[in-house]
């Protein structure tokens, strides 16, 4: 695991975008896993800027998003498909057909989850998956208790995630947040050839400490990724504030 601690969220966004652009320059057909939420927004803005500047083309890149709310269609303003179109896809030269987000309104959500796994396999597997981390240690909607080998499936959101997502950034009232979602599993994520996890702000400090310094356990799903062969964490000082010396020195 490589841990890069930077001064603030802006530096994290720039470093993450450069990391991704570097991987695309080595492999223009990169299969890139993506995440939603507040954390990657700056990274996506930076990728759009770098694309406009001529630093990167996404013409042959294929993307897979981690998750989607069950029951929200892609044109719902709070759907993750809508978020991705607005924050990244509309600003770059990616082919819409190469962007994958689980379908939140599939008639058979379980079959959609299985088909999503198959689509990832058909694309050759994910080369690099960009990840956030929840305050409760979740990765995507793999809430505490998720098994290391879990695959794409329908899950219930935890109360703490519903609260975190209804603080006005996305939904303004807890009752507006869908209760279920389709999410790539911890095993789906761990299968990626490389992982890039971002964390910013003091609200993430305890989760990041458990993810990096804690004993791997489904109680903190992010900790299950500790043994991954190519795992980079980029975080700011606030998110790193509870890490031990070993993690701060890189391990
Ligand atoms: P956030 O969410 O980036 O909005 O904090 C991260 C997550 O819950 O995985």
PDB file of C-alpha atoms and ligand atoms in Angstrom:
ATOM      1  CA  UNK A   1       0.000   0.000   0.000  1.00  0.00           C
ATOM      2  CA  UNK A   2       1.284   3.447  -0.904  1.00  0.00           C
ATOM      3  CA  UNK A   3      -0.025   6.390   1.100  1.00  0.00           C
ATOM      4  CA  UNK A   4       0.370   9.945  -0.139  1.00  0.00           C
ATOM      5  CA  UNK A   5      -0.593  12.656   2.350  1.00  0.00           C
ATOM      6  CA  UNK A   6      -1.140  16.092   0.820  1.00  0.00           C
ATOM      7  CA  UNK A   7      -1.963  19.474   2.244  1.00  0.00           C
ATOM      8  CA  UNK A   8      -5.592  19.843   1.239  1.00  0.00           C
ATOM      9  CA  UNK A   9      -8.455  18.533  -0.910  1.00  0.00           C
ATOM     10  CA  UNK A  10      -7.362  20.578  -3.937  1.00  0.00           C
ATOM     11  CA  UNK A  11      -3.958  18.895  -3.951  1.00  0.00           C
ATOM     12  CA  UNK A  12      -5.608  15.494  -3.564  1.00  0.00           C
ATOM     13  CA  UNK A  13      -7.808  16.168  -6.614  1.00  0.00           C
ATOM     14  CA  UNK A  14      -4.862  17.251  -8.740  1.00  0.00           C
ATOM     15  CA  UNK A  15      -2.715  14.287  -7.694  1.00  0.00           C
ATOM     16  CA  UNK A  16      -5.559  11.822  -8.295  1.00  0.00           C
ATOM     17  CA  UNK A  17      -6.263  13.259 -11.764  1.00  0.00           C
ATOM     18  CA  UNK A  18      -2.555  13.052 -12.682  1.00  0.00           C
ATOM     19  CA  UNK A  19      -2.461   9.459 -11.432  1.00  0.00           C
ATOM     20  CA  UNK A  20      -5.396   8.535 -13.686  1.00  0.00           C
ATOM     21  CA  UNK A  21      -4.066  10.457 -16.701  1.00  0.00           C
ATOM     22  CA  UNK A  22      -0.718   8.725 -16.309  1.00  0.00           C
ATOM     23  CA  UNK A  23      -2.414   5.307 -16.374  1.00  0.00           C
ATOM     24  CA  UNK A  24      -4.409   6.307 -19.487  1.00  0.00           C
ATOM     25  CA  UNK A  25      -1.241   7.494 -21.237  1.00  0.00           C
ATOM     26  CA  UNK A  26       0.257   4.031 -20.631  1.00  0.00           C
ATOM     27  CA  UNK A  27      -2.953   2.271 -21.707  1.00  0.00           C
ATOM     28  CA  UNK A  28      -5.410   4.347 -23.795  1.00  0.00           C
ATOM     29  CA  UNK A  29      -7.930   1.469 -23.535  1.00  0.00           C
ATOM     30  CA  UNK A  30      -7.888   1.607 -19.749  1.00  0.00           C
ATOM     31  CA  UNK A  31     -10.897   0.057 -18.007  1.00  0.00           C
ATOM     32  CA  UNK A  32     -11.484   2.621 -15.284  1.00  0.00           C
ATOM     33  CA  UNK A  33     -13.689   2.078 -12.253  1.00  0.00           C
ATOM     34  CA  UNK A  34     -15.295   5.235 -10.880  1.00  0.00           C
ATOM     35  CA  UNK A  35     -16.994   6.463  -7.728  1.00  0.00           C
ATOM     36  CA  UNK A  36     -19.543   9.151  -6.893  1.00  0.00           C
ATOM     37  CA  UNK A  37     -19.877  11.435  -3.867  1.00  0.00           C
ATOM     38  CA  UNK A  38     -18.282  14.720  -2.843  1.00  0.00           C
ATOM     39  CA  UNK A  39     -14.724  13.411  -2.689  1.00  0.00           C
ATOM     40  CA  UNK A  40     -14.082  12.672  -6.399  1.00  0.00           C
ATOM     41  CA  UNK A  41     -15.816  15.827  -7.672  1.00  0.00           C
ATOM     42  CA  UNK A  42     -12.579  17.837  -7.696  1.00  0.00           C
ATOM     43  CA  UNK A  43     -10.764  15.006  -9.449  1.00  0.00           C
ATOM     44  CA  UNK A  44     -13.425  14.923 -12.175  1.00  0.00           C
ATOM     45  CA  UNK A  45     -13.219  18.707 -12.618  1.00  0.00           C
ATOM     46  CA  UNK A  46      -9.453  18.359 -12.972  1.00  0.00           C
ATOM     47  CA  UNK A  47      -9.807  15.534 -15.531  1.00  0.00           C
ATOM     48  CA  UNK A  48     -12.182  17.700 -17.586  1.00  0.00           C
ATOM     49  CA  UNK A  49      -9.697  20.574 -17.399  1.00  0.00           C
ATOM     50  CA  UNK A  50      -6.797  18.337 -18.455  1.00  0.00           C
ATOM     51  CA  UNK A  51      -8.866  16.948 -21.334  1.00  0.00           C
ATOM     52  CA  UNK A  52      -9.760  20.473 -22.570  1.00  0.00           C
ATOM     53  CA  UNK A  53      -6.101  21.381 -22.367  1.00  0.00           C
ATOM     54  CA  UNK A  54      -5.267  18.430 -24.624  1.00  0.00           C
ATOM     55  CA  UNK A  55      -3.466  16.399 -21.932  1.00  0.00           C
ATOM     56  CA  UNK A  56      -5.695  13.330 -22.164  1.00  0.00           C
ATOM     57  CA  UNK A  57      -8.213  11.607 -24.411  1.00  0.00           C
ATOM     58  CA  UNK A  58     -10.848   9.202 -23.112  1.00  0.00           C
ATOM     59  CA  UNK A  59     -11.866   8.099 -26.634  1.00  0.00           C
ATOM     60  CA  UNK A  60     -10.956   4.457 -25.954  1.00  0.00           C
ATOM     61  CA  UNK A  61     -11.427   4.406 -22.170  1.00  0.00           C
ATOM     62  CA  UNK A  62     -14.183   2.209 -20.735  1.00  0.00           C
ATOM     63  CA  UNK A  63     -15.698   3.041 -17.334  1.00  0.00           C
ATOM     64  CA  UNK A  64     -17.642   1.134 -14.684  1.00  0.00           C
ATOM     65  CA  UNK A  65     -19.235   2.932 -11.752  1.00  0.00           C
ATOM     66  CA  UNK A  66     -19.479   1.375  -8.338  1.00  0.00           C
ATOM     67  CA  UNK A  67     -23.138   1.769  -7.582  1.00  0.00           C
ATOM     68  CA  UNK A  68     -26.594   3.231  -8.186  1.00  0.00           C
ATOM     69  CA  UNK A  69     -29.674   3.851  -6.067  1.00  0.00           C
ATOM     70  CA  UNK A  70     -32.393   1.263  -6.585  1.00  0.00           C
ATOM     71  CA  UNK A  71     -35.463   2.879  -8.116  1.00  0.00           C
ATOM     72  CA  UNK A  72     -33.774   5.989  -9.543  1.00  0.00           C
ATOM     73  CA  UNK A  73     -33.625   6.275 -13.318  1.00  0.00           C
ATOM     74  CA  UNK A  74     -30.593   7.789 -15.019  1.00  0.00           C
ATOM     75  CA  UNK A  75     -32.314  11.135 -15.527  1.00  0.00           C
ATOM     76  CA  UNK A  76     -33.227  11.544 -11.841  1.00  0.00           C
ATOM     77  CA  UNK A  77     -31.096  14.466 -10.557  1.00  0.00           C
ATOM     78  CA  UNK A  78     -29.843  12.392  -7.592  1.00  0.00           C
ATOM     79  CA  UNK A  79     -29.046   9.267  -9.596  1.00  0.00           C
ATOM     80  CA  UNK A  80     -25.395   8.395  -9.906  1.00  0.00           C
ATOM     81  CA  UNK A  81     -25.760   8.131 -13.705  1.00  0.00           C
ATOM     82  CA  UNK A  82     -26.902  11.767 -13.722  1.00  0.00           C
ATOM     83  CA  UNK A  83     -24.024  12.764 -11.411  1.00  0.00           C
ATOM     84  CA  UNK A  84     -21.457  11.098 -13.674  1.00  0.00           C
ATOM     85  CA  UNK A  85     -22.882  12.599 -16.860  1.00  0.00           C
ATOM     86  CA  UNK A  86     -22.819  16.057 -15.299  1.00  0.00           C
ATOM     87  CA  UNK A  87     -19.490  15.993 -13.472  1.00  0.00           C
ATOM     88  CA  UNK A  88     -17.354  14.011 -15.910  1.00  0.00           C
ATOM     89  CA  UNK A  89     -18.765  12.316 -19.005  1.00  0.00           C
ATOM     90  CA  UNK A  90     -20.254  15.443 -20.633  1.00  0.00           C
ATOM     91  CA  UNK A  91     -16.918  17.247 -20.293  1.00  0.00           C
ATOM     92  CA  UNK A  92     -14.679  14.622 -21.910  1.00  0.00           C
ATOM     93  CA  UNK A  93     -14.552  12.689 -25.199  1.00  0.00           C
ATOM     94  CA  UNK A  94     -15.643   9.325 -23.783  1.00  0.00           C
ATOM     95  CA  UNK A  95     -18.107   7.316 -25.900  1.00  0.00           C
ATOM     96  CA  UNK A  96     -21.407   7.145 -23.982  1.00  0.00           C
ATOM     97  CA  UNK A  97     -21.661   3.424 -24.831  1.00  0.00           C
ATOM     98  CA  UNK A  98     -18.350   2.884 -23.007  1.00  0.00           C
ATOM     99  CA  UNK A  99     -19.728   4.251 -19.703  1.00  0.00           C
ATOM    100  CA  UNK A 100     -21.387   1.750 -17.384  1.00  0.00           C
ATOM    101  CA  UNK A 101     -23.474   2.477 -14.287  1.00  0.00           C
ATOM    102  CA  UNK A 102     -25.770  -0.180 -12.781  1.00  0.00           C
ATOM    103  CA  UNK A 103     -29.340   0.355 -13.967  1.00  0.00           C
ATOM    104  CA  UNK A 104     -31.376   1.470 -10.950  1.00  0.00           C
ATOM    105  CA  UNK A 105     -34.691   0.790 -12.678  1.00  0.00           C
ATOM    106  CA  UNK A 106     -33.917  -2.659 -14.095  1.00  0.00           C
ATOM    107  CA  UNK A 107     -37.059  -4.825 -13.975  1.00  0.00           C
ATOM    108  CA  UNK A 108     -35.026  -7.582 -12.301  1.00  0.00           C
ATOM    109  CA  UNK A 109     -32.364  -5.863 -10.147  1.00  0.00           C
ATOM    110  CA  UNK A 110     -30.686  -9.149  -9.184  1.00  0.00           C
ATOM    111  CA  UNK A 111     -30.291 -10.092 -12.851  1.00  0.00           C
ATOM    112  CA  UNK A 112     -28.930  -6.587 -13.520  1.00  0.00           C
ATOM    113  CA  UNK A 113     -26.271  -7.171 -10.830  1.00  0.00           C
ATOM    114  CA  UNK A 114     -25.230 -10.461 -12.413  1.00  0.00           C
ATOM    115  CA  UNK A 115     -25.170  -8.851 -15.863  1.00  0.00           C
ATOM    116  CA  UNK A 116     -22.996  -6.024 -14.470  1.00  0.00           C
ATOM    117  CA  UNK A 117     -20.386  -8.536 -13.310  1.00  0.00           C
ATOM    118  CA  UNK A 118     -20.495 -10.131 -16.760  1.00  0.00           C
ATOM    119  CA  UNK A 119     -20.032  -6.752 -18.457  1.00  0.00           C
ATOM    120  CA  UNK A 120     -16.905  -6.140 -16.358  1.00  0.00           C
ATOM    121  CA  UNK A 121     -15.534  -9.571 -17.303  1.00  0.00           C
ATOM    122  CA  UNK A 122     -16.351  -8.997 -20.993  1.00  0.00           C
ATOM    123  CA  UNK A 123     -14.384  -5.721 -20.853  1.00  0.00           C
ATOM    124  CA  UNK A 124     -11.357  -7.629 -19.568  1.00  0.00           C
ATOM    125  CA  UNK A 125     -11.697  -6.632 -15.895  1.00  0.00           C
ATOM    126  CA  UNK A 126     -11.098  -3.258 -14.272  1.00  0.00           C
ATOM    127  CA  UNK A 127      -7.544  -1.903 -14.557  1.00  0.00           C
ATOM    128  CA  UNK A 128      -7.861   0.882 -11.990  1.00  0.00           C
ATOM    129  CA  UNK A 129     -10.724   1.568  -9.608  1.00  0.00           C
ATOM    130  CA  UNK A 130     -11.075   5.031  -8.083  1.00  0.00           C
ATOM    131  CA  UNK A 131     -12.668   4.757  -4.638  1.00  0.00           C
ATOM    132  CA  UNK A 132     -13.941   6.917  -1.807  1.00  0.00           C
ATOM    133  CA  UNK A 133     -14.501   5.804   1.764  1.00  0.00           C
ATOM    134  CA  UNK A 134     -17.595   6.340   3.888  1.00  0.00           C
ATOM    135  CA  UNK A 135     -17.499   7.656   7.436  1.00  0.00           C
ATOM    136  CA  UNK A 136     -18.501   4.136   8.532  1.00  0.00           C
ATOM    137  CA  UNK A 137     -15.723   2.554   6.440  1.00  0.00           C
ATOM    138  CA  UNK A 138     -17.953   1.548   3.543  1.00  0.00           C
ATOM    139  CA  UNK A 139     -16.681   1.268  -0.018  1.00  0.00           C
ATOM    140  CA  UNK A 140     -19.419   1.942  -2.575  1.00  0.00           C
ATOM    141  CA  UNK A 141     -22.562   0.720  -0.747  1.00  0.00           C
ATOM    142  CA  UNK A 142     -20.721  -2.166   0.899  1.00  0.00           C
ATOM    143  CA  UNK A 143     -21.828  -1.286   4.400  1.00  0.00           C
ATOM    144  CA  UNK A 144     -20.210  -2.721   7.558  1.00  0.00           C
ATOM    145  CA  UNK A 145     -20.743  -6.488   7.556  1.00  0.00           C
ATOM    146  CA  UNK A 146     -20.039  -6.878   3.828  1.00  0.00           C
ATOM    147  CA  UNK A 147     -17.922  -9.940   3.096  1.00  0.00           C
ATOM    148  CA  UNK A 148     -14.536  -9.763   1.382  1.00  0.00           C
ATOM    149  CA  UNK A 149     -15.805 -11.969  -1.445  1.00  0.00           C
ATOM    150  CA  UNK A 150     -19.118 -10.145  -2.004  1.00  0.00           C
ATOM    151  CA  UNK A 151     -20.145  -9.486  -5.608  1.00  0.00           C
ATOM    152  CA  UNK A 152     -22.444  -6.948  -7.272  1.00  0.00           C
ATOM    153  CA  UNK A 153     -25.777  -7.165  -5.485  1.00  0.00           C
ATOM    154  CA  UNK A 154     -28.781  -5.318  -4.083  1.00  0.00           C
ATOM    155  CA  UNK A 155     -28.145  -3.964  -0.568  1.00  0.00           C
ATOM    156  CA  UNK A 156     -29.862  -1.964   2.163  1.00  0.00           C
ATOM    157  CA  UNK A 157     -28.262   1.368   3.037  1.00  0.00           C
ATOM    158  CA  UNK A 158     -27.235   1.824   6.667  1.00  0.00           C
ATOM    159  CA  UNK A 159     -28.841   4.593   8.720  1.00  0.00           C
ATOM    160  CA  UNK A 160     -25.485   6.398   8.957  1.00  0.00           C
ATOM    161  CA  UNK A 161     -25.117   6.436   5.160  1.00  0.00           C
ATOM    162  CA  UNK A 162     -28.680   7.735   4.758  1.00  0.00           C
ATOM    163  CA  UNK A 163     -27.842  10.493   7.267  1.00  0.00           C
ATOM    164  CA  UNK A 164     -24.532  11.313   5.516  1.00  0.00           C
ATOM    165  CA  UNK A 165     -26.267  11.584   2.130  1.00  0.00           C
ATOM    166  CA  UNK A 166     -29.136  13.761   3.367  1.00  0.00           C
ATOM    167  CA  UNK A 167     -27.018  16.556   4.844  1.00  0.00           C
ATOM    168  CA  UNK A 168     -27.994  18.863   1.979  1.00  0.00           C
ATOM    169  CA  UNK A 169     -25.118  17.986  -0.385  1.00  0.00           C
ATOM    170  CA  UNK A 170     -27.265  15.474  -2.263  1.00  0.00           C
ATOM    171  CA  UNK A 171     -30.643  14.919  -0.592  1.00  0.00           C
ATOM    172  CA  UNK A 172     -32.023  17.455   1.872  1.00  0.00           C
ATOM    173  CA  UNK A 173     -34.185  15.053   3.928  1.00  0.00           C
ATOM    174  CA  UNK A 174     -33.445  11.487   5.099  1.00  0.00           C
ATOM    175  CA  UNK A 175     -36.880  10.350   3.862  1.00  0.00           C
ATOM    176  CA  UNK A 176     -35.893  11.306   0.309  1.00  0.00           C
ATOM    177  CA  UNK A 177     -32.879   8.948   0.234  1.00  0.00           C
ATOM    178  CA  UNK A 178     -33.621   5.593  -1.413  1.00  0.00           C
ATOM    179  CA  UNK A 179     -33.244   2.735   1.091  1.00  0.00           C
ATOM    180  CA  UNK A 180     -31.641   0.270  -1.303  1.00  0.00           C
ATOM    181  CA  UNK A 181     -28.946   0.312  -3.934  1.00  0.00           C
ATOM    182  CA  UNK A 182     -27.121  -1.854  -6.449  1.00  0.00           C
ATOM    183  CA  UNK A 183     -23.447  -2.011  -5.565  1.00  0.00           C
ATOM    184  CA  UNK A 184     -20.309  -3.673  -6.829  1.00  0.00           C
ATOM    185  CA  UNK A 185     -19.129  -6.036  -4.080  1.00  0.00           C
ATOM    186  CA  UNK A 186     -15.895  -5.997  -2.112  1.00  0.00           C
ATOM    187  CA  UNK A 187     -14.709  -8.934  -4.229  1.00  0.00           C
ATOM    188  CA  UNK A 188     -15.656  -7.062  -7.417  1.00  0.00           C
ATOM    189  CA  UNK A 189     -13.565  -4.090  -6.274  1.00  0.00           C
ATOM    190  CA  UNK A 190     -10.628  -6.191  -5.062  1.00  0.00           C
ATOM    191  CA  UNK A 191     -10.447  -7.899  -8.474  1.00  0.00           C
ATOM    192  CA  UNK A 192      -9.348  -4.606 -10.065  1.00  0.00           C
ATOM    193  CA  UNK A 193      -5.680  -4.656 -11.023  1.00  0.00           C
ATOM    194  CA  UNK A 194      -5.091  -1.370  -9.158  1.00  0.00           C
ATOM    195  CA  UNK A 195      -6.988   0.670  -6.574  1.00  0.00           C
ATOM    196  CA  UNK A 196      -6.821   4.403  -5.882  1.00  0.00           C
ATOM    197  CA  UNK A 197      -8.635   5.479  -2.722  1.00  0.00           C
ATOM    198  CA  UNK A 198      -9.207   9.159  -1.903  1.00  0.00           C
ATOM    199  CA  UNK A 199     -10.103  10.604   1.499  1.00  0.00           C
ATOM    200  CA  UNK A 200     -10.380  14.229   2.532  1.00  0.00           C
ATOM    201  CA  UNK A 201     -11.499  16.058   5.647  1.00  0.00           C
ATOM    202  CA  UNK A 202     -11.522  15.226   9.336  1.00  0.00           C
ATOM    203  CA  UNK A 203     -14.848  13.360   9.061  1.00  0.00           C
ATOM    204  CA  UNK A 204     -12.941  10.594   7.273  1.00  0.00           C
ATOM    205  CA  UNK A 205     -10.024  10.372   9.729  1.00  0.00           C
ATOM    206  CA  UNK A 206     -11.407   7.563  11.902  1.00  0.00           C
ATOM    207  CA  UNK A 207     -12.575   5.497   8.914  1.00  0.00           C
ATOM    208  CA  UNK A 208      -9.183   5.913   7.239  1.00  0.00           C
ATOM    209  CA  UNK A 209      -7.374   4.913  10.423  1.00  0.00           C
ATOM    210  CA  UNK A 210      -9.434   1.720  10.643  1.00  0.00           C
ATOM    211  CA  UNK A 211      -9.000   1.054   6.911  1.00  0.00           C
ATOM    212  CA  UNK A 212      -5.209   1.388   6.994  1.00  0.00           C
ATOM    213  CA  UNK A 213      -4.090   0.675  10.561  1.00  0.00           C
ATOM    214  CA  UNK A 214      -6.921  -1.579  11.765  1.00  0.00           C
ATOM    215  CA  UNK A 215      -7.148  -5.357  11.583  1.00  0.00           C
ATOM    216  CA  UNK A 216      -8.943  -6.271   8.335  1.00  0.00           C
ATOM    217  CA  UNK A 217     -12.590  -6.930   9.157  1.00  0.00           C
ATOM    218  CA  UNK A 218     -16.020  -6.663   7.508  1.00  0.00           C
ATOM    219  CA  UNK A 219     -16.802  -4.163  10.307  1.00  0.00           C
ATOM    220  CA  UNK A 220     -14.774  -1.701   8.214  1.00  0.00           C
ATOM    221  CA  UNK A 221     -15.129  -2.913   4.618  1.00  0.00           C
ATOM    222  CA  UNK A 222     -12.321  -0.633   3.372  1.00  0.00           C
ATOM    223  CA  UNK A 223      -9.885  -2.518   5.614  1.00  0.00           C
ATOM    224  CA  UNK A 224     -10.544  -5.662   3.545  1.00  0.00           C
ATOM    225  CA  UNK A 225      -8.551  -4.075   0.709  1.00  0.00           C
ATOM    226  CA  UNK A 226      -5.334  -3.793   2.770  1.00  0.00           C
ATOM    227  CA  UNK A 227      -3.639  -6.767   1.127  1.00  0.00           C
ATOM    228  CA  UNK A 228      -4.289  -5.598  -2.448  1.00  0.00           C
ATOM    229  CA  UNK A 229      -1.162  -5.850  -4.606  1.00  0.00           C
ATOM    230  CA  UNK A 230      -1.464  -2.362  -6.145  1.00  0.00           C
ATOM    231  CA  UNK A 231      -3.235  -0.059  -3.696  1.00  0.00           C
ATOM    232  CA  UNK A 232      -2.622   3.691  -3.496  1.00  0.00           C
ATOM    233  CA  UNK A 233      -4.275   6.005  -0.982  1.00  0.00           C
ATOM    234  CA  UNK A 234      -4.175   9.753  -1.561  1.00  0.00           C
ATOM    235  CA  UNK A 235      -5.524  11.811   1.326  1.00  0.00           C
ATOM    236  CA  UNK A 236      -5.218  15.217   2.922  1.00  0.00           C
ATOM    237  CA  UNK A 237      -3.714  16.068   6.309  1.00  0.00           C
ATOM    238  CA  UNK A 238      -7.108  16.173   8.014  1.00  0.00           C
ATOM    239  CA  UNK A 239      -8.117  12.690   6.848  1.00  0.00           C
ATOM    240  CA  UNK A 240      -4.630  11.390   7.776  1.00  0.00           C
ATOM    241  CA  UNK A 241      -4.665  12.947  11.244  1.00  0.00           C
ATOM    242  CA  UNK A 242      -5.284   9.662  13.118  1.00  0.00           C
ATOM    243  CA  UNK A 243      -2.857   7.475  11.133  1.00  0.00           C
ATOM    244  CA  UNK A 244       0.074   5.938  12.970  1.00  0.00           C
ATOM    245  CA  UNK A 245       3.708   6.657  12.129  1.00  0.00           C
ATOM    246  CA  UNK A 246       4.096   3.504   9.997  1.00  0.00           C
ATOM    247  CA  UNK A 247       1.259   4.548   7.703  1.00  0.00           C
ATOM    248  CA  UNK A 248       2.555   8.119   7.548  1.00  0.00           C
ATOM    249  CA  UNK A 249       5.938   6.826   6.445  1.00  0.00           C
ATOM    250  CA  UNK A 250       4.283   4.564   3.860  1.00  0.00           C
ATOM    251  CA  UNK A 251       3.955   0.812   4.268  1.00  0.00           C
TER     252      UNK A 251
HETATM  253  P1  LIG B   1     -18.294  11.297   0.002  1.00  0.00           P
HETATM  254  O1  LIG B   1     -18.735   9.774   0.057  1.00  0.00           O
HETATM  255  O2  LIG B   1     -17.220  11.368  -1.027  1.00  0.00           O
HETATM  256  O3  LIG B   1     -19.535  12.018  -0.418  1.00  0.00           O
HETATM  257  O4  LIG B   1     -17.814  11.654   1.346  1.00  0.00           O
HETATM  258  C1  LIG B   1     -17.768   8.782   0.026  1.00  0.00           C
HETATM  259  C2  LIG B   1     -18.430   7.462   0.270  1.00  0.00           C
HETATM  260  O5  LIG B   1     -19.448   7.418   0.968  1.00  0.00           O
HETATM  261  O6  LIG B   1     -17.919   6.467  -0.233  1.00  0.00           O
END
